[in-house]
C-alpha atoms as an extended CHARMM CRD file, in Angstrom:
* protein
*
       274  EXT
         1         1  UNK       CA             57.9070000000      104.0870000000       95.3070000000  PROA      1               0.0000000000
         2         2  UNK       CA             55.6320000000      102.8620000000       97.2000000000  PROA      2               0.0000000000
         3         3  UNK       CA             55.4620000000       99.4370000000       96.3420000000  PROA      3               0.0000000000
         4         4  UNK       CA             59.2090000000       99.0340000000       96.7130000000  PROA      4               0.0000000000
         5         5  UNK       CA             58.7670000000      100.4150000000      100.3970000000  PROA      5               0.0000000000
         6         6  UNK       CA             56.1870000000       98.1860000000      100.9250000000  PROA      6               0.0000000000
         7         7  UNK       CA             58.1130000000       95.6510000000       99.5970000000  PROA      7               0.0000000000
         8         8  UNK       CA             61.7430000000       96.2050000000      101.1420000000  PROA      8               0.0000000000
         9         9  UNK       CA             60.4660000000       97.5590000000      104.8480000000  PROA      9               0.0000000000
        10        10  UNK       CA             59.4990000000       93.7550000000      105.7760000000  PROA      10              0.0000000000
        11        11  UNK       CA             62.9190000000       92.6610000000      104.5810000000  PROA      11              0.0000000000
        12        12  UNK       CA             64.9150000000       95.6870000000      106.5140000000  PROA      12              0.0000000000
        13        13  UNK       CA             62.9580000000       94.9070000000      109.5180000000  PROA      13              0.0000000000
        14        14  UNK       CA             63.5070000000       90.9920000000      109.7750000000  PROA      14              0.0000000000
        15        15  UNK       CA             67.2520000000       91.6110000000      109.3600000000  PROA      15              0.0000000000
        16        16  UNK       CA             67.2050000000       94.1960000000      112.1110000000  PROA      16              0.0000000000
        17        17  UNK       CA             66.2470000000       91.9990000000      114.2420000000  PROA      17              0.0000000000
        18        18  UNK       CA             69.5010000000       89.5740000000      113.4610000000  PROA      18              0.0000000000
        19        19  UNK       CA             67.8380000000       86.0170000000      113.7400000000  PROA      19              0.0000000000
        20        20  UNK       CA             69.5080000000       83.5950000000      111.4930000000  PROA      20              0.0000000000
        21        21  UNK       CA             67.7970000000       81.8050000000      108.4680000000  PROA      21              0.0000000000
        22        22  UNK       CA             68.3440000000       78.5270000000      108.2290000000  PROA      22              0.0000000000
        23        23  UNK       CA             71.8010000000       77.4730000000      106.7370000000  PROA      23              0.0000000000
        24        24  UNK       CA             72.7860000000       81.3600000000      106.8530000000  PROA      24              0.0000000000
        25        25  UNK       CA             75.0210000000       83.2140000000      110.2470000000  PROA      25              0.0000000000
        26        26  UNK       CA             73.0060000000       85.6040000000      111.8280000000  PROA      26              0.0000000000
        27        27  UNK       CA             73.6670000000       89.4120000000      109.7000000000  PROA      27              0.0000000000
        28        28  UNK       CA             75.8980000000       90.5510000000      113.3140000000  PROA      28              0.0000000000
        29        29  UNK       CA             76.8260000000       87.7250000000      115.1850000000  PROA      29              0.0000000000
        30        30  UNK       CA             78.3910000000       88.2340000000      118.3800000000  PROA      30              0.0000000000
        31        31  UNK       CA             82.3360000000       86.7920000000      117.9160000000  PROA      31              0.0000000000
        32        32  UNK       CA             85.1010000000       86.7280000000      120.3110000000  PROA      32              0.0000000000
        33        33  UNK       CA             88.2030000000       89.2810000000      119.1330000000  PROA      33              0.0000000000
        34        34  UNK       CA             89.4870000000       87.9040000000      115.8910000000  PROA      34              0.0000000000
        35        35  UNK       CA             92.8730000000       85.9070000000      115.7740000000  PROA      35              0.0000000000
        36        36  UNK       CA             95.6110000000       87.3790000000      113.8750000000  PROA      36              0.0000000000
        37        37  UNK       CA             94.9380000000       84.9990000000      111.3650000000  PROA      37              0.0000000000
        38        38  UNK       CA             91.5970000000       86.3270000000      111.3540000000  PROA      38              0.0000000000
        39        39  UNK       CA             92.3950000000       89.7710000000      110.1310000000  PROA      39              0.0000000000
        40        40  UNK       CA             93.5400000000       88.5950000000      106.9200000000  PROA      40              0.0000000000
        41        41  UNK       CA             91.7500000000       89.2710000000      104.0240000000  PROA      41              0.0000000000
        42        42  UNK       CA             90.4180000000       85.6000000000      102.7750000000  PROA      42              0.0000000000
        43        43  UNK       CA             88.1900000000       83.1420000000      104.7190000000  PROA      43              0.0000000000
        44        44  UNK       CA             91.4160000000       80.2450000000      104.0980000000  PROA      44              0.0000000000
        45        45  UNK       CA             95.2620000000       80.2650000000      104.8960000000  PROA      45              0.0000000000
        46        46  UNK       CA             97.5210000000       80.3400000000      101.8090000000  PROA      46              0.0000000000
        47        47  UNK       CA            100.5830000000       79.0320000000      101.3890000000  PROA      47              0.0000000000
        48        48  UNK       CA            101.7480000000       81.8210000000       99.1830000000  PROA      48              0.0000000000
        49        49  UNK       CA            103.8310000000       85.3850000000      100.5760000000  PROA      49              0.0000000000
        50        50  UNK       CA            102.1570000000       87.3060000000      103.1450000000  PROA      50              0.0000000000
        51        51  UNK       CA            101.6140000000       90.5680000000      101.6440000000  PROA      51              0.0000000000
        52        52  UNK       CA            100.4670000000       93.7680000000      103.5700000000  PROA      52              0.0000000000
        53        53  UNK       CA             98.5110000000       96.3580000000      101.9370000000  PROA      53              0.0000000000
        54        54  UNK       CA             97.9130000000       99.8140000000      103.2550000000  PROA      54              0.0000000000
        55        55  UNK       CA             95.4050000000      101.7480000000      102.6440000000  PROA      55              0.0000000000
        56        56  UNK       CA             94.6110000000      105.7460000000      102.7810000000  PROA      56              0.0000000000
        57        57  UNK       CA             91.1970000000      106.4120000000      103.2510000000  PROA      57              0.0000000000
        58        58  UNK       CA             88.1820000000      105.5140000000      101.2270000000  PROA      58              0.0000000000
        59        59  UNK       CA             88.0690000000      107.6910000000       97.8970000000  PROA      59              0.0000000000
        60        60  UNK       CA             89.9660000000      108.7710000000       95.2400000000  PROA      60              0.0000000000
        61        61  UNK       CA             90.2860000000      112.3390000000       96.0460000000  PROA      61              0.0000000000
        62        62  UNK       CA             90.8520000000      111.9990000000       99.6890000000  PROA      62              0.0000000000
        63        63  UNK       CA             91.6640000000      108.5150000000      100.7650000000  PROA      63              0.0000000000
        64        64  UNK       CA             92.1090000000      105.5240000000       98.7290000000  PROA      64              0.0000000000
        65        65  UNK       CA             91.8010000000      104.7900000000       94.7540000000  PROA      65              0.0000000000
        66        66  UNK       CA             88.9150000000      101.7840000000       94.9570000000  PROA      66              0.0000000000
        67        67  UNK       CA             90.0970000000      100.3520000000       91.5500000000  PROA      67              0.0000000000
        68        68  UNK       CA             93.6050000000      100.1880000000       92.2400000000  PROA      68              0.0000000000
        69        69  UNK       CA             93.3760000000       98.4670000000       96.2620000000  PROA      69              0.0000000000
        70        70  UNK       CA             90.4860000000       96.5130000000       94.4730000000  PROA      70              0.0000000000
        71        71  UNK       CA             92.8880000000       95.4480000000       91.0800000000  PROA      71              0.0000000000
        72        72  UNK       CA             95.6890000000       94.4560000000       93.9790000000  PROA      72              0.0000000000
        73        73  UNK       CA             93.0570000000       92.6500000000       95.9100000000  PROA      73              0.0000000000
        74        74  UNK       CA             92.6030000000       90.3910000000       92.8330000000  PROA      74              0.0000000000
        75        75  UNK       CA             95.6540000000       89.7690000000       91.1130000000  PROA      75              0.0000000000
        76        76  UNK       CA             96.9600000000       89.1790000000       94.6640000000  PROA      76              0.0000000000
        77        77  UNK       CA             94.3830000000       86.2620000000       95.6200000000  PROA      77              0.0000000000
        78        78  UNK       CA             95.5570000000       85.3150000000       92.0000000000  PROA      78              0.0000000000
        79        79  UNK       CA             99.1050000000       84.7520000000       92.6170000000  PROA      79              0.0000000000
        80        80  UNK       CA             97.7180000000       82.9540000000       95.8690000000  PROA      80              0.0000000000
        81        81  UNK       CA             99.0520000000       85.5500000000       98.3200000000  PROA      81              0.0000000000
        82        82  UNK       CA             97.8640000000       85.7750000000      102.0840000000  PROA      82              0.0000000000
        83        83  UNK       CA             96.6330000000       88.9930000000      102.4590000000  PROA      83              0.0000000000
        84        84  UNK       CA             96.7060000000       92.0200000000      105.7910000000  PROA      84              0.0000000000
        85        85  UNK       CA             95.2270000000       95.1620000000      105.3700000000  PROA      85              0.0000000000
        86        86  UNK       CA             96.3110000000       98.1180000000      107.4170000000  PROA      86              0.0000000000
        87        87  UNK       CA             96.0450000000      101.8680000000      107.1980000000  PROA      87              0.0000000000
        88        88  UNK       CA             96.4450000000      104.8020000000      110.1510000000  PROA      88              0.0000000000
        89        89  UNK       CA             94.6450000000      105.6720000000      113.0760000000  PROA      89              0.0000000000
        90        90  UNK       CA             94.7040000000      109.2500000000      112.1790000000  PROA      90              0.0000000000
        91        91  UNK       CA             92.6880000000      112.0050000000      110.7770000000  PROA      91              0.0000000000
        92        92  UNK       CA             92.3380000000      112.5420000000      107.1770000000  PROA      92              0.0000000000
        93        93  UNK       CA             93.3600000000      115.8140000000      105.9180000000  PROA      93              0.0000000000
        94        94  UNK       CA             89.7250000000      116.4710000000      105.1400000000  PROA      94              0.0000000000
        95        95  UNK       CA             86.5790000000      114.9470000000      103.2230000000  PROA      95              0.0000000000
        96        96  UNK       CA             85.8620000000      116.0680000000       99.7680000000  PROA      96              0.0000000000
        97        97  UNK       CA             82.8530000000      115.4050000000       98.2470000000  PROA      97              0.0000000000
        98        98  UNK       CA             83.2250000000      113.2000000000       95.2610000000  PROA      98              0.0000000000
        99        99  UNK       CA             79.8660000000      114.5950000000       93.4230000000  PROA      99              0.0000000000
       100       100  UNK       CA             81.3670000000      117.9680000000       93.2350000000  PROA      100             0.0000000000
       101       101  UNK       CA             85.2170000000      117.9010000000       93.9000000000  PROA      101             0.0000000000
       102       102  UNK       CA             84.9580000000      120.4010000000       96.8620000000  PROA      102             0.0000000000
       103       103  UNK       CA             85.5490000000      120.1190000000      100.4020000000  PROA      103             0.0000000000
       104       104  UNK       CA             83.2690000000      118.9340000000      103.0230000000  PROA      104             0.0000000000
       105       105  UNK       CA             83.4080000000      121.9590000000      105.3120000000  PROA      105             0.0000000000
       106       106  UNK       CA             81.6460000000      120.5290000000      108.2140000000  PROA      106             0.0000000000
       107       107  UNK       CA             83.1850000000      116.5620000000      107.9830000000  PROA      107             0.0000000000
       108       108  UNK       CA             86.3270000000      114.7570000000      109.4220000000  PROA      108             0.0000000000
       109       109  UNK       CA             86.5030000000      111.0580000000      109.4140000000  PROA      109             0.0000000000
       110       110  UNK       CA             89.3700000000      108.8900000000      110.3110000000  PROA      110             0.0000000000
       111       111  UNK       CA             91.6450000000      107.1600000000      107.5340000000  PROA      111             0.0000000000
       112       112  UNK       CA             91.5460000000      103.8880000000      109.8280000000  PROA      112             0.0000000000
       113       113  UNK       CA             87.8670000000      103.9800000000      109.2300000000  PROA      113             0.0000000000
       114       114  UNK       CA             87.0250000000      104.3810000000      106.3630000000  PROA      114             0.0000000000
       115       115  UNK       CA             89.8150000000      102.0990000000      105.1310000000  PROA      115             0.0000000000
       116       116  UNK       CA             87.4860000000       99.5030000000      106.6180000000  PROA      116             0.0000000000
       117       117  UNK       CA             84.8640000000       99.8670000000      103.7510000000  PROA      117             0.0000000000
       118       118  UNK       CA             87.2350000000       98.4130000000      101.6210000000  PROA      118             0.0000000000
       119       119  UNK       CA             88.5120000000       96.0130000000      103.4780000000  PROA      119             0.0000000000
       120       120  UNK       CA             85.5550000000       94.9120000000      104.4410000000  PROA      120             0.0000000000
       121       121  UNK       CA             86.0610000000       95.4490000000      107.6350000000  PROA      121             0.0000000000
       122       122  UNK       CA             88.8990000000       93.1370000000      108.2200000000  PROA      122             0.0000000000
       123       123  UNK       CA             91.6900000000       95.8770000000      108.9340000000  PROA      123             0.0000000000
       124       124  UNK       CA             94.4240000000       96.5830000000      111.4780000000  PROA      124             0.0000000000
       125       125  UNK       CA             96.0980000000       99.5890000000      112.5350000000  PROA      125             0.0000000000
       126       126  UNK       CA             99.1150000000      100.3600000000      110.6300000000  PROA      126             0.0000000000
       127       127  UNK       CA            100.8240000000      100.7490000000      114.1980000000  PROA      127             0.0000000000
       128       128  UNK       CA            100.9380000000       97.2370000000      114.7090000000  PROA      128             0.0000000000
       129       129  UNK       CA            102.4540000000       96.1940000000      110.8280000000  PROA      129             0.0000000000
       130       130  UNK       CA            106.1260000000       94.9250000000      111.4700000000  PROA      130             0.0000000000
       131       131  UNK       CA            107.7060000000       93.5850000000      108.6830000000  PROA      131             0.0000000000
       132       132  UNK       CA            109.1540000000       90.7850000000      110.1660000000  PROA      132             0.0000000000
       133       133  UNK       CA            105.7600000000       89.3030000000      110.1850000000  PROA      133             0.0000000000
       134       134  UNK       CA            105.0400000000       89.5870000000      106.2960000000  PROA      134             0.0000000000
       135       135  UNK       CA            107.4800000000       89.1250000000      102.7590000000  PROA      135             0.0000000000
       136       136  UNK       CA            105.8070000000       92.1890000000      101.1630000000  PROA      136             0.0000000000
       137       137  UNK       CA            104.0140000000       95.5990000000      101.0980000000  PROA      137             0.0000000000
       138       138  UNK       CA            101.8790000000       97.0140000000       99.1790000000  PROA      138             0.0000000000
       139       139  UNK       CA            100.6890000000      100.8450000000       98.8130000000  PROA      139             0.0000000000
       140       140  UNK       CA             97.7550000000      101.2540000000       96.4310000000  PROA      140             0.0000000000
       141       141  UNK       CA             97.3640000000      105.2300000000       95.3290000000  PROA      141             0.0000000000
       142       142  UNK       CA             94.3880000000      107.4100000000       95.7450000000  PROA      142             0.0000000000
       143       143  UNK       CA             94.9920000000      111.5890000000       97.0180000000  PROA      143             0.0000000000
       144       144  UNK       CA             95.4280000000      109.5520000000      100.5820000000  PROA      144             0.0000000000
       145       145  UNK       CA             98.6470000000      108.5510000000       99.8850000000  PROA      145             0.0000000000
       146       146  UNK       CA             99.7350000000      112.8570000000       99.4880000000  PROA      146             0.0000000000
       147       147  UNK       CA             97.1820000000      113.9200000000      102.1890000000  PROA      147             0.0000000000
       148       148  UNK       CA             97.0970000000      111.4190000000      104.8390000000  PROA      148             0.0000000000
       149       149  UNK       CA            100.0650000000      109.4130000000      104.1600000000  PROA      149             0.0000000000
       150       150  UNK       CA            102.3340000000      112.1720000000      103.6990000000  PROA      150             0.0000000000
       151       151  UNK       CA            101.9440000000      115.8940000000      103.5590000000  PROA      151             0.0000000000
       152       152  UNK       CA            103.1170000000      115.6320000000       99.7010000000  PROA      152             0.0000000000
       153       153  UNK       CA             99.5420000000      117.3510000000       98.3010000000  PROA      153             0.0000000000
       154       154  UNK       CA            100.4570000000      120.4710000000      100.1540000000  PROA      154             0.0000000000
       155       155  UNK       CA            104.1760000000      120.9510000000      100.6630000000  PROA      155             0.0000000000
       156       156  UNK       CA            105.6660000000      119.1240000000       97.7420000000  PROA      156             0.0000000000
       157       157  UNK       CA            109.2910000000      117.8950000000       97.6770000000  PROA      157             0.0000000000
       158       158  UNK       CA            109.4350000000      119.1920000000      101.5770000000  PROA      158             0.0000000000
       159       159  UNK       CA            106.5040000000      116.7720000000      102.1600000000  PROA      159             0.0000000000
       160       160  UNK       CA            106.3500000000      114.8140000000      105.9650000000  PROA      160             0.0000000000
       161       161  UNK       CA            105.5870000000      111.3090000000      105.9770000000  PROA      161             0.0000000000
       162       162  UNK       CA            103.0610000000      109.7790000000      108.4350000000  PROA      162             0.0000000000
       163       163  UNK       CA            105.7000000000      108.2590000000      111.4040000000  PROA      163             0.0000000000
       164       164  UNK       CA            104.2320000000      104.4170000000      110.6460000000  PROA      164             0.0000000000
       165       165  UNK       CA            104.2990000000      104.6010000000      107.0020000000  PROA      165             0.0000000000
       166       166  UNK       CA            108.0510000000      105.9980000000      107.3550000000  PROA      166             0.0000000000
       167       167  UNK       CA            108.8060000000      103.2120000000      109.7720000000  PROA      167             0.0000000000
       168       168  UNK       CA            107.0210000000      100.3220000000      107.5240000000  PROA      168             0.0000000000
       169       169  UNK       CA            108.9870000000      101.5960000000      104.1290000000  PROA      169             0.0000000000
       170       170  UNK       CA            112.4830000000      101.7140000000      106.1300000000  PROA      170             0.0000000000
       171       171  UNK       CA            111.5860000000       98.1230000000      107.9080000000  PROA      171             0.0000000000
       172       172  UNK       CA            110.7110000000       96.4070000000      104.5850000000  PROA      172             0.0000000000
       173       173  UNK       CA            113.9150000000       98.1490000000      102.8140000000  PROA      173             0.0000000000
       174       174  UNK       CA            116.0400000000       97.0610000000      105.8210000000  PROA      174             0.0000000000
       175       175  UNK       CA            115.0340000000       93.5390000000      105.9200000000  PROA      175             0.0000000000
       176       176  UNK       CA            114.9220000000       93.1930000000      102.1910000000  PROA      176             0.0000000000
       177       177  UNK       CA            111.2250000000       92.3850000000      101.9740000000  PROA      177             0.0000000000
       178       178  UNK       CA            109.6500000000       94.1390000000       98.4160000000  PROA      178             0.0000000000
       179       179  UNK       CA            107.3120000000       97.1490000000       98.4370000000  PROA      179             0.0000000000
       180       180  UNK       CA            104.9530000000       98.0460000000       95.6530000000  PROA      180             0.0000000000
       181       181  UNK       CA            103.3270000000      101.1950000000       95.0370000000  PROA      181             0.0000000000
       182       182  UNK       CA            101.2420000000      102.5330000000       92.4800000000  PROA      182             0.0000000000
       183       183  UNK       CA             99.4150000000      105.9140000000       91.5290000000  PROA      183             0.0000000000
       184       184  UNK       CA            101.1190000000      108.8070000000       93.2710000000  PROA      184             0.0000000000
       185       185  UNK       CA            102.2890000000      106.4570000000       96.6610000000  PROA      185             0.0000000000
       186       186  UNK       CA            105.4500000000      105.9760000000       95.2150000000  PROA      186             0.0000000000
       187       187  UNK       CA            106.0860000000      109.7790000000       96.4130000000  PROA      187             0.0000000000
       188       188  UNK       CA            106.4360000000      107.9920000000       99.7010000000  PROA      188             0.0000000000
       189       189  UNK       CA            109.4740000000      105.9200000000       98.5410000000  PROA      189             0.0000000000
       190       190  UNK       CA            111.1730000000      108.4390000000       97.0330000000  PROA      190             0.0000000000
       191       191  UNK       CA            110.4780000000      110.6530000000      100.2780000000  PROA      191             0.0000000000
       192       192  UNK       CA            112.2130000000      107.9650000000      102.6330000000  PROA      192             0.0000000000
       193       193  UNK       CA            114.2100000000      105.6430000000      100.6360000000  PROA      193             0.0000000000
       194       194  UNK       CA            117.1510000000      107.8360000000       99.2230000000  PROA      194             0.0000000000
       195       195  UNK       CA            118.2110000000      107.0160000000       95.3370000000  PROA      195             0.0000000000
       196       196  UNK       CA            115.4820000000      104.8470000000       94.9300000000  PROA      196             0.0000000000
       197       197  UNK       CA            113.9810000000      104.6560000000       91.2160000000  PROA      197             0.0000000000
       198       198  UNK       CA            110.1700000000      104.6390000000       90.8700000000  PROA      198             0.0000000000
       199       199  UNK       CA            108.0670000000      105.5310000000       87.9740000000  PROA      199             0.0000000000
       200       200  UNK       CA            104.7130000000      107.4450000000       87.5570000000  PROA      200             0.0000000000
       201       201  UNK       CA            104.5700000000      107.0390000000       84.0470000000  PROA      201             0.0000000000
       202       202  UNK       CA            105.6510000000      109.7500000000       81.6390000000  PROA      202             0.0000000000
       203       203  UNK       CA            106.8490000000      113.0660000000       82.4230000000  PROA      203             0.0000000000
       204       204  UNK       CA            105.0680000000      115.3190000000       79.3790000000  PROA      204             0.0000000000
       205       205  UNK       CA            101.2990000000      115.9210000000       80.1430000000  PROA      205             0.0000000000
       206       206  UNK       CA            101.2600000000      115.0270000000       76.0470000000  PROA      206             0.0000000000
       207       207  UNK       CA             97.7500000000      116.4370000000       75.5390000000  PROA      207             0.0000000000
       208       208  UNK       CA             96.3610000000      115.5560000000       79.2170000000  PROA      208             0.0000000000
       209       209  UNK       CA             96.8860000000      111.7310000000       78.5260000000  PROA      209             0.0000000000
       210       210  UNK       CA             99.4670000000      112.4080000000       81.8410000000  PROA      210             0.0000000000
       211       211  UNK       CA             97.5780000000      115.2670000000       83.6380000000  PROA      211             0.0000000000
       212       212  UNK       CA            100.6610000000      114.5950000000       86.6570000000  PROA      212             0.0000000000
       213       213  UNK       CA            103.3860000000      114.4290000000       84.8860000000  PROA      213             0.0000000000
       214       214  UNK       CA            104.9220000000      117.1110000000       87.0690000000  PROA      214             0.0000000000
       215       215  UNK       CA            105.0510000000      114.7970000000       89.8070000000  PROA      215             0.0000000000
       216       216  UNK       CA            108.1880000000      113.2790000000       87.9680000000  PROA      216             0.0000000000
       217       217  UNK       CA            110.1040000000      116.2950000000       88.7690000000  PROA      217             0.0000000000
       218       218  UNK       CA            109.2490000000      115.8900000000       92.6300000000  PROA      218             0.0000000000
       219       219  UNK       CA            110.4270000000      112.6510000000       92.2900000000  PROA      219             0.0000000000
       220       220  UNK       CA            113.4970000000      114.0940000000       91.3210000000  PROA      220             0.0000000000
       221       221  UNK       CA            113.7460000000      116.6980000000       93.5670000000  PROA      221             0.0000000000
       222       222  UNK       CA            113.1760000000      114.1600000000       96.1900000000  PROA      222             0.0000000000
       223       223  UNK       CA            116.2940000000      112.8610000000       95.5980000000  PROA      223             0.0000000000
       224       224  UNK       CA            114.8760000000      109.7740000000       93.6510000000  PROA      224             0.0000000000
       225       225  UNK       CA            115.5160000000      108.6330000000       90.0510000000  PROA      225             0.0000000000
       226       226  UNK       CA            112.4380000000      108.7590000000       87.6360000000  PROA      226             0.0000000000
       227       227  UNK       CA            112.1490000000      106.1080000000       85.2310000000  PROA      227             0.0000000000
       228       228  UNK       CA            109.5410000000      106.4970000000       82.2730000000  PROA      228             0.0000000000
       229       229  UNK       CA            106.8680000000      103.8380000000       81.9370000000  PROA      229             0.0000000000
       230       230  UNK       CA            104.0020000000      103.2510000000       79.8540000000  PROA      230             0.0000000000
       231       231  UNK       CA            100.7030000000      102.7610000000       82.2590000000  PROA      231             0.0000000000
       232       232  UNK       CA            100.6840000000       98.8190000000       81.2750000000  PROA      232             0.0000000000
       233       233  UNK       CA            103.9140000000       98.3910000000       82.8940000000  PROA      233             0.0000000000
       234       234  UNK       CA            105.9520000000       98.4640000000       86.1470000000  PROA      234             0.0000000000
       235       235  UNK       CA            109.2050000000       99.2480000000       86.8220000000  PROA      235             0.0000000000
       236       236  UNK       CA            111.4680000000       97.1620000000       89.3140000000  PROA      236             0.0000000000
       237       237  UNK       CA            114.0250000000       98.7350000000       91.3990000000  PROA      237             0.0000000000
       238       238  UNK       CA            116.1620000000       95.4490000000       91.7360000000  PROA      238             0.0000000000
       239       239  UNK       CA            118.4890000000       97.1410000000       94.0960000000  PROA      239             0.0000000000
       240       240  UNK       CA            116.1880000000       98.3080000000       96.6700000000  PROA      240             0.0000000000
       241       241  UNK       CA            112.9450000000       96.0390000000       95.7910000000  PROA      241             0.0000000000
       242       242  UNK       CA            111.1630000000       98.3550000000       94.6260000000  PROA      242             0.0000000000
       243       243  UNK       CA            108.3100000000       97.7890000000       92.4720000000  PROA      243             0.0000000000
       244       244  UNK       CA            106.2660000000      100.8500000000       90.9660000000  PROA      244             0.0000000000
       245       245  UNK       CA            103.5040000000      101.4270000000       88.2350000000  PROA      245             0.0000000000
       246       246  UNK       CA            101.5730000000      104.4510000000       87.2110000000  PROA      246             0.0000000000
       247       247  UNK       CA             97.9450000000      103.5660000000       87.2330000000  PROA      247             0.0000000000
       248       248  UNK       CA             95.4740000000      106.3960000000       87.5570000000  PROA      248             0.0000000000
       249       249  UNK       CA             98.4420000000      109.1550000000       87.0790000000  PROA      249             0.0000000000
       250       250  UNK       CA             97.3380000000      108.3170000000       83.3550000000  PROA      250             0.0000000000
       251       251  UNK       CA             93.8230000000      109.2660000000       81.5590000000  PROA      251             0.0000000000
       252       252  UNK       CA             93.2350000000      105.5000000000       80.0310000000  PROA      252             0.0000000000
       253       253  UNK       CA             90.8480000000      103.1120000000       79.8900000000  PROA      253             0.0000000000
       254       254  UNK       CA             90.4170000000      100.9290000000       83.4030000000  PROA      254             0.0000000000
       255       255  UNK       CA             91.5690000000       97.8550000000       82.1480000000  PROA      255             0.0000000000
       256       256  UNK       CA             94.9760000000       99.1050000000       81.0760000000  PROA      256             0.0000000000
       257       257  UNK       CA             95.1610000000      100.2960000000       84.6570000000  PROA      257             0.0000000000
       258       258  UNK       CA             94.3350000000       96.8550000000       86.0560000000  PROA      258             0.0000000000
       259       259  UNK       CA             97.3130000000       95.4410000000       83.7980000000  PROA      259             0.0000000000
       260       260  UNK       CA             99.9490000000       97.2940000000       85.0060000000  PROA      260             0.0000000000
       261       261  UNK       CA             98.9450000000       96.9340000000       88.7740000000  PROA      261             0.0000000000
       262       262  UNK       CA             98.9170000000       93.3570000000       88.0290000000  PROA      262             0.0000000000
       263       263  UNK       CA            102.4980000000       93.6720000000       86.4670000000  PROA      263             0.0000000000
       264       264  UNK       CA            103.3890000000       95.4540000000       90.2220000000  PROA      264             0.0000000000
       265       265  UNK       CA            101.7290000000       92.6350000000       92.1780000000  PROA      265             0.0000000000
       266       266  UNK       CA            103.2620000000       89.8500000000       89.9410000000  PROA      266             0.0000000000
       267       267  UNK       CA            107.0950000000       91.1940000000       90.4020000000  PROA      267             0.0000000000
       268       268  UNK       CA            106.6050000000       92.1350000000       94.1810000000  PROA      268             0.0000000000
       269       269  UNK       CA            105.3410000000       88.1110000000       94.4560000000  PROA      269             0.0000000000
       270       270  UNK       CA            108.2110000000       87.3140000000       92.2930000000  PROA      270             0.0000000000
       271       271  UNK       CA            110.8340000000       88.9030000000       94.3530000000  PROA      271             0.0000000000
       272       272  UNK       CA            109.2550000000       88.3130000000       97.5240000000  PROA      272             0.0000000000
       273       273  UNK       CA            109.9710000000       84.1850000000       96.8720000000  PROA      273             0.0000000000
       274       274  UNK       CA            113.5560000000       85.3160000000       96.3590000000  PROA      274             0.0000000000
């Protein structure tokens, strides 16, 4: 251990002092206050949709699942899509830790923050999202999307949704503009868009392969049609443009889970150029 200290101090103390190499930025430059353009999440303007994705958090059990923003990140830059990333200036409900599955008694963070890790830091408050400046939105799941989105985690099918998120779903319906969702977000849909059908996946537990399953009934309850999909595949809500998948609401191997949020991505592109 010693050696590497020896080794890695040198290294952590030339980069604290922030002088550039030569051919690389300095590690914090000082930068005049981005562009909107500069928010997005890509170095290059696209000329594909303008898709904003909303984050939860930072963590499966109380912000954002990483695979499933990180799958969307990908398949998105894929289909060529110019990318926003947003989440709330609020609170999260609290802060579990992930090595033992238990509150974090004496921690609060904010959801806008910590949203940041994944984005990298290029993020904007969902208070400033209007729809009439993007063709599609994009809610990856994670326990965010019940604690901090909504109130769904504690009161069910009587659930609250955050003010924004309620105002961003009902602007993209309005306008026509698609909205995906994956994991347990689509709760949010069902919550503020009346008769929509979403899926999250199958609606037996069938051995713990669908440890939520009950979800489907709050779904239901919500007002909101359930529509049984396997976790490779999406379901499309051509009436409302609505474009759901189950992802981590099944026990599967990651990859399948990357499929089917591709599957989401690739019909909310598709009916976004419509």
């Amino acid at each position: 251990m010693a050696v590497v200290r020896a080794l890695v101090a040198p290294r952590l103390a030339a980069a604290s002092t922030f002088a550039p190499l030569p051919g690389l930025r300095p590690l914090l430059p000082h930068k005049p206050a981005p562009s909107p353009r500069a928010a997005l999440h890509g170095s290059a303007p696209r000329p594909g949709a303008r898709v904003a994705l909303v984050l939860s958090g930072c963590g499966v059990y109380d912000g954002t699942e990483l695979h499933e923003a990180s799958a969307a990140l990908v398949h998105l830059s894929r289909g060529g899509a110019e990318v926003q990333i947003f989440a709330p200036d609020v609170p999260q409900l609290h802060v579990i830790d992930h090595t033992k599955g238990q509150p974090s008694e004496s921690e609060s963070r904010n959801v806008l923050t910590e949203s940041a890790r994944i984005a990298r830091g290029k993020i904007t408050d969902l208070a400033q999202l209007s729809a009439a400046n993007h063709d599609a939105a994009i809610f990856p799941g994670g326990f965010g999307a019940a604690k901090n989105l909504s109130t769904f985690a504690v009161d069910g099918k009587d659930c609250k949704v955050n003010k924004d998120v309620e105002r961003v779903l009902k602007e993209f319906h309005k306008a026509g503009k698609p909205i995906g969702l994956c994991c347990i977000a689509p709760v949010l849909a069902a919550k503020v868009l009346r008769g929509v059908e979403v899926t999250v996946g199958h609606e037996q537990e069938e051995g713990g392969k669908w440890p939520y399953a009950g979800t489907a009934e709050a779904i239901k309850a919500l007002g909101a049609k359930h529509c049984v999909k396997g976790v490779t595949e999406a379901h499309v809500d051509q009436k409302n443009k609505v474009v759901t998948t189950p992802a981590f609401m099944c026990e599967t191997e990651l990859h399948h889970i990357h499929d089917g949020i591709g599957a989401m991505v690739a019909k909310v592109l598709e009916l976004a150029r419509k």
